[in-house]
Coordinates of C-alpha atoms in Angstrom, one line a residue:
Chain M
M17 CA 12.6 16.0 -38.8
S18 CA 16.0 17.3 -39.6
G19 CA 17.6 19.4 -36.8
P20 CA 16.0 21.8 -34.4
S21 CA 12.9 23.6 -35.6
K22 CA 13.6 27.0 -37.3
R23 CA 10.1 28.2 -36.5
P24 CA 9.8 31.0 -33.9
L25 CA 9.7 29.9 -30.3
S26 CA 7.1 31.2 -27.9
P27 CA 7.4 35.0 -27.7
H28 CA 8.8 36.6 -24.6
L29 CA 6.5 37.5 -21.7
Q30 CA 6.5 41.3 -22.4
V31 CA 4.5 41.0 -25.7
Y32 CA 1.5 39.6 -23.8
K33 CA -1.0 41.9 -22.1
P34 CA -0.7 41.1 -18.4
Q35 CA -3.7 39.4 -17.0
M36 CA -4.6 38.6 -13.5
T37 CA -4.1 34.9 -14.0
S38 CA -0.6 35.3 -15.6
V39 CA 0.5 37.9 -13.1
M40 CA -0.6 35.8 -10.1
S41 CA 1.3 32.8 -11.7
I42 CA 4.5 34.9 -11.8
F43 CA 4.0 36.1 -8.3
H44 CA 3.6 32.6 -7.1
R45 CA 7.1 31.8 -8.3
A46 CA 8.5 35.1 -7.0
S47 CA 6.9 34.6 -3.6
G48 CA 8.3 31.1 -3.5
V49 CA 11.8 32.2 -4.2
A50 CA 11.4 35.0 -1.6
L51 CA 10.2 32.5 1.0
A52 CA 13.1 30.1 0.2
I53 CA 15.5 33.0 0.9
G54 CA 13.5 34.0 3.9
T55 CA 14.0 30.5 5.5
V56 CA 17.6 31.6 6.1
V57 CA 16.3 34.0 8.7
L58 CA 14.5 31.1 10.5
V59 CA 17.7 29.0 10.4
W60 CA 19.6 32.1 11.7
I61 CA 17.2 32.5 14.7
L62 CA 17.5 28.8 15.6
V63 CA 21.3 28.6 15.3
A64 CA 21.6 31.9 17.3
A65 CA 19.2 30.6 20.0
A66 CA 21.4 27.4 20.2
S67 CA 24.5 29.5 20.4
G68 CA 23.5 31.6 23.3
A69 CA 21.6 34.6 24.6
A70 CA 23.9 37.3 23.1
H71 CA 23.6 35.8 19.6
F72 CA 19.8 35.4 20.0
D73 CA 19.4 39.0 21.2
Y74 CA 21.4 40.3 18.3
V75 CA 19.2 38.6 15.7
I76 CA 15.9 39.5 17.4
G77 CA 17.2 43.1 17.7
L78 CA 17.8 43.2 13.9
L79 CA 14.3 41.8 13.2
G80 CA 12.9 44.5 15.6
T81 CA 14.3 47.4 13.5
P82 CA 11.9 49.1 11.0
I83 CA 13.7 47.4 8.1
G84 CA 13.5 44.0 10.0
R85 CA 9.8 44.5 10.6
L86 CA 9.2 45.5 7.0
A87 CA 11.0 42.3 5.9
L88 CA 8.9 40.2 8.3
F89 CA 5.7 41.9 7.0
G90 CA 6.6 41.2 3.4
W91 CA 7.6 37.7 4.3
S92 CA 4.2 37.1 6.0
F93 CA 2.3 38.4 3.0
A94 CA 4.5 36.3 0.6
L95 CA 3.7 33.2 2.8
Y96 CA 0.0 33.7 2.9
Y97 CA -0.1 34.5 -0.8
H98 CA 1.9 31.4 -1.7
M99 CA -0.2 29.3 0.6
C100 CA -3.6 30.5 -0.7
N101 CA -2.5 30.4 -4.3
G102 CA -1.0 27.0 -3.7
V103 CA -4.4 25.8 -2.6
R104 CA -5.8 27.2 -5.8
H105 CA -3.2 25.1 -7.7
L106 CA -4.2 22.0 -5.7
F107 CA -7.8 22.6 -6.8
W108 CA -6.6 22.8 -10.4
D109 CA -4.6 19.5 -9.8
M110 CA -7.9 17.9 -8.8
G111 CA -9.6 19.2 -12.0
Y112 CA -11.6 22.1 -10.6
L113 CA -11.7 25.9 -11.3
F114 CA -10.8 25.5 -15.0
K115 CA -13.6 27.6 -16.2
L116 CA -12.2 31.1 -16.9
K117 CA -14.8 32.7 -14.6
N118 CA -13.9 30.4 -11.7
A119 CA -10.2 30.7 -12.2
F120 CA -10.5 34.5 -11.9
A121 CA -12.9 34.3 -9.0
A122 CA -10.6 32.0 -7.1
G123 CA -7.7 34.4 -7.9
W124 CA -9.5 37.4 -6.4
L125 CA -10.4 35.2 -3.4
V126 CA -6.7 34.3 -2.9
L127 CA -5.7 37.9 -2.9
A128 CA -8.5 38.9 -0.5
V129 CA -7.8 36.0 2.0
A130 CA -4.0 36.5 1.8
T131 CA -4.4 40.2 2.6
L132 CA -6.8 39.6 5.4
L133 CA -4.6 36.9 7.0
T134 CA -1.6 39.2 6.8
L135 CA -3.4 42.1 8.4
A136 CA -5.0 39.8 11.1
T137 CA -1.6 38.3 11.9
W138 CA 0.0 41.8 12.4
C139 CA -3.0 43.0 14.4
C140 CA -2.5 40.0 16.7
A141 CA 1.2 40.6 16.9
Y142 CA 0.7 44.2 18.0
Y143 CA -2.5 44.2 20.1
Y144 CA -2.9 40.7 21.4
Chain Z
M1 CA 27.6 25.3 -25.2
K2 CA 26.0 22.8 -27.5
L3 CA 22.9 21.3 -25.9
K4 CA 22.7 17.5 -25.6
W5 CA 19.4 17.2 -27.5
E6 CA 20.5 19.2 -30.5
N7 CA 20.5 17.1 -33.6
N8 CA 24.0 16.9 -35.2
G9 CA 22.8 14.4 -37.8
I10 CA 24.9 11.5 -36.4
K11 CA 23.2 10.5 -33.2
T12 CA 20.2 8.2 -33.1
P13 CA 17.1 9.5 -31.2
L14 CA 17.9 7.1 -28.4
A15 CA 21.4 8.5 -28.0
R16 CA 20.0 12.0 -27.8
A17 CA 17.4 11.0 -25.2
R18 CA 19.9 9.2 -22.9
G19 CA 21.0 11.1 -19.8
L20 CA 18.2 13.7 -20.2
G21 CA 16.2 12.3 -17.3
S22 CA 15.3 9.0 -15.9
A23 CA 12.1 7.3 -16.8
K24 CA 12.2 5.6 -13.4
E25 CA 11.5 8.8 -11.4
G26 CA 8.2 9.3 -13.0
T27 CA 6.0 11.8 -11.2
D28 CA 8.0 11.8 -8.0
H29 CA 9.1 15.4 -8.2
W30 CA 5.6 16.6 -9.0
F31 CA 4.0 14.4 -6.3
M32 CA 6.4 15.3 -3.5
Q33 CA 5.9 19.0 -4.3
R34 CA 2.2 18.4 -3.6
V35 CA 2.8 16.3 -0.5
T36 CA 5.1 18.9 1.1
A37 CA 2.7 21.7 0.0
I38 CA -0.1 20.0 1.9
A39 CA 2.1 19.4 4.9
N40 CA 3.3 23.0 4.8
I41 CA -0.1 24.5 5.3
P42 CA -0.7 23.4 9.0
L43 CA 3.0 23.5 9.8
M44 CA 3.5 27.1 8.6
L45 CA 0.2 28.3 10.2
W46 CA 1.6 26.8 13.5
L47 CA 5.0 28.6 12.9
V48 CA 3.3 32.0 12.3
Y49 CA 1.0 31.4 15.4
S50 CA 4.1 30.6 17.5
A51 CA 6.1 33.5 16.1
V52 CA 3.2 35.9 17.0
N53 CA 2.9 34.3 20.5
M54 CA 6.7 34.4 21.1
A55 CA 7.2 38.0 19.9
G56 CA 9.2 39.8 22.6
A57 CA 10.3 36.6 24.3
T58 CA 13.7 36.5 26.0
H59 CA 16.3 33.9 25.1
G60 CA 15.4 31.8 28.1
E61 CA 11.7 31.9 27.3
F62 CA 12.3 31.0 23.7
T63 CA 14.6 28.1 24.4
S64 CA 12.3 26.6 27.2
W65 CA 9.4 26.9 24.7
L66 CA 11.4 25.1 22.0
A67 CA 12.6 22.5 24.5
Q68 CA 9.0 21.2 24.9
P69 CA 8.8 18.0 22.9
L70 CA 5.7 19.0 20.9
N71 CA 7.3 22.3 19.8
A72 CA 10.7 20.7 19.0
I73 CA 9.0 18.0 16.9
L74 CA 6.8 20.4 15.0
M75 CA 9.8 22.7 14.4
I76 CA 11.8 19.8 13.0
L77 CA 8.8 18.8 10.8
V78 CA 8.6 22.5 9.6
I79 CA 12.3 22.4 8.6
I80 CA 12.1 19.1 6.8
S81 CA 8.9 19.9 4.9
V82 CA 9.7 23.5 4.0
F83 CA 13.3 22.8 2.9
Y84 CA 12.2 19.8 0.8
H85 CA 9.5 22.0 -0.8
A86 CA 12.0 24.9 -1.4
K87 CA 14.5 22.5 -2.9
L88 CA 11.9 21.1 -5.4
G89 CA 10.6 24.6 -6.2
S90 CA 13.9 26.3 -6.7
Q91 CA 15.0 23.3 -8.9
V92 CA 12.1 24.0 -11.3
V93 CA 12.8 27.7 -11.4
T94 CA 16.5 27.1 -12.3
E95 CA 15.6 24.5 -14.9
D96 CA 13.2 26.9 -16.5
Y97 CA 15.3 30.1 -16.5
V98 CA 19.0 29.1 -16.6
H99 CA 19.8 28.0 -20.1
N100 CA 23.6 27.6 -19.9
E101 CA 24.1 23.9 -19.2
G102 CA 27.2 24.4 -17.1
L103 CA 25.7 27.2 -15.0
K104 CA 22.5 25.3 -14.6
M105 CA 24.3 22.3 -13.2
V106 CA 26.3 24.5 -10.8
K107 CA 23.1 26.2 -9.6
L108 CA 21.2 22.9 -9.2
I109 CA 23.9 21.2 -7.2
G110 CA 24.5 24.4 -5.2
Q111 CA 20.8 24.7 -4.3
K112 CA 20.6 21.0 -3.2
L113 CA 23.7 21.4 -1.0
F114 CA 22.5 24.8 0.3
F115 CA 19.1 23.6 1.5
L116 CA 20.6 20.4 2.9
A117 CA 23.1 22.4 4.9
M118 CA 20.4 24.9 6.1
G119 CA 18.2 22.0 7.2
V120 CA 21.0 20.2 9.1
A121 CA 22.0 23.5 10.8
A122 CA 18.4 24.2 11.9
I123 CA 17.6 20.6 13.0
F124 CA 20.9 20.4 15.0
S125 CA 20.1 23.7 16.7
V126 CA 16.6 22.6 17.7
L127 CA 17.9 19.3 19.0
K128 CA 20.7 21.1 21.0
I129 CA 18.1 23.4 22.6
A130 CA 15.7 20.5 23.2
F131 CA 18.3 18.4 24.9
T132 CA 20.0 21.1 27.0
A133 CA 17.6 23.9 27.7
G134 CA 16.2 23.9 31.2
I135 CA 18.7 21.5 32.5

């Protein structure tokens, strides 16, 4: 070996045809980053609550606006998606679901369960 | 910027490998990502359940709820587990996508400090409420 390889590196993402498995993998990362940023809101609520009623009411007021509710809705779906797909990853870690058919089936199951949990949560929030 | 592992023809393989990661750490990063992931499942379900339950609560209702030991303890566990997990995950994302060595180091250190600061702020707030609300 003399020096770094001159052979082409792995081509960029866009030359591949998107597949459910690869798209779900990207969204696992994207949802993780979104959730990490979303934790700032949790910290904001806690610090505001510790600072006094006026601060707390201000944050809760912002979250109650249509944009705030939309952000919370997106956050809840990102959470359930990341959680369900994370469980799919844990099954892979244990050596299951490697057959292509099973990997795809588990992927669809993740999407279905994440969607159902998101809708169930918001039904509870509004009607319960 | 010249990358450390690039072969300039003078360095021995050992010299190139030095400083590129410790063999002592082993699978710690991978393993703790799984440990916090498993912990996050019940903790986040509890957080969402609590958020739905507390929707529309006043400041007084919220603080007296958080002041209950079980809720305060679970909230602190949420903060520790979630921020640890977020730190590990964002570290991998930065390592994968930021290729400028200097910028990468700035981002990695910044993320560590950011999540630590967020965690301390959140835990302090929970403790303050837990020790003062309802008195």
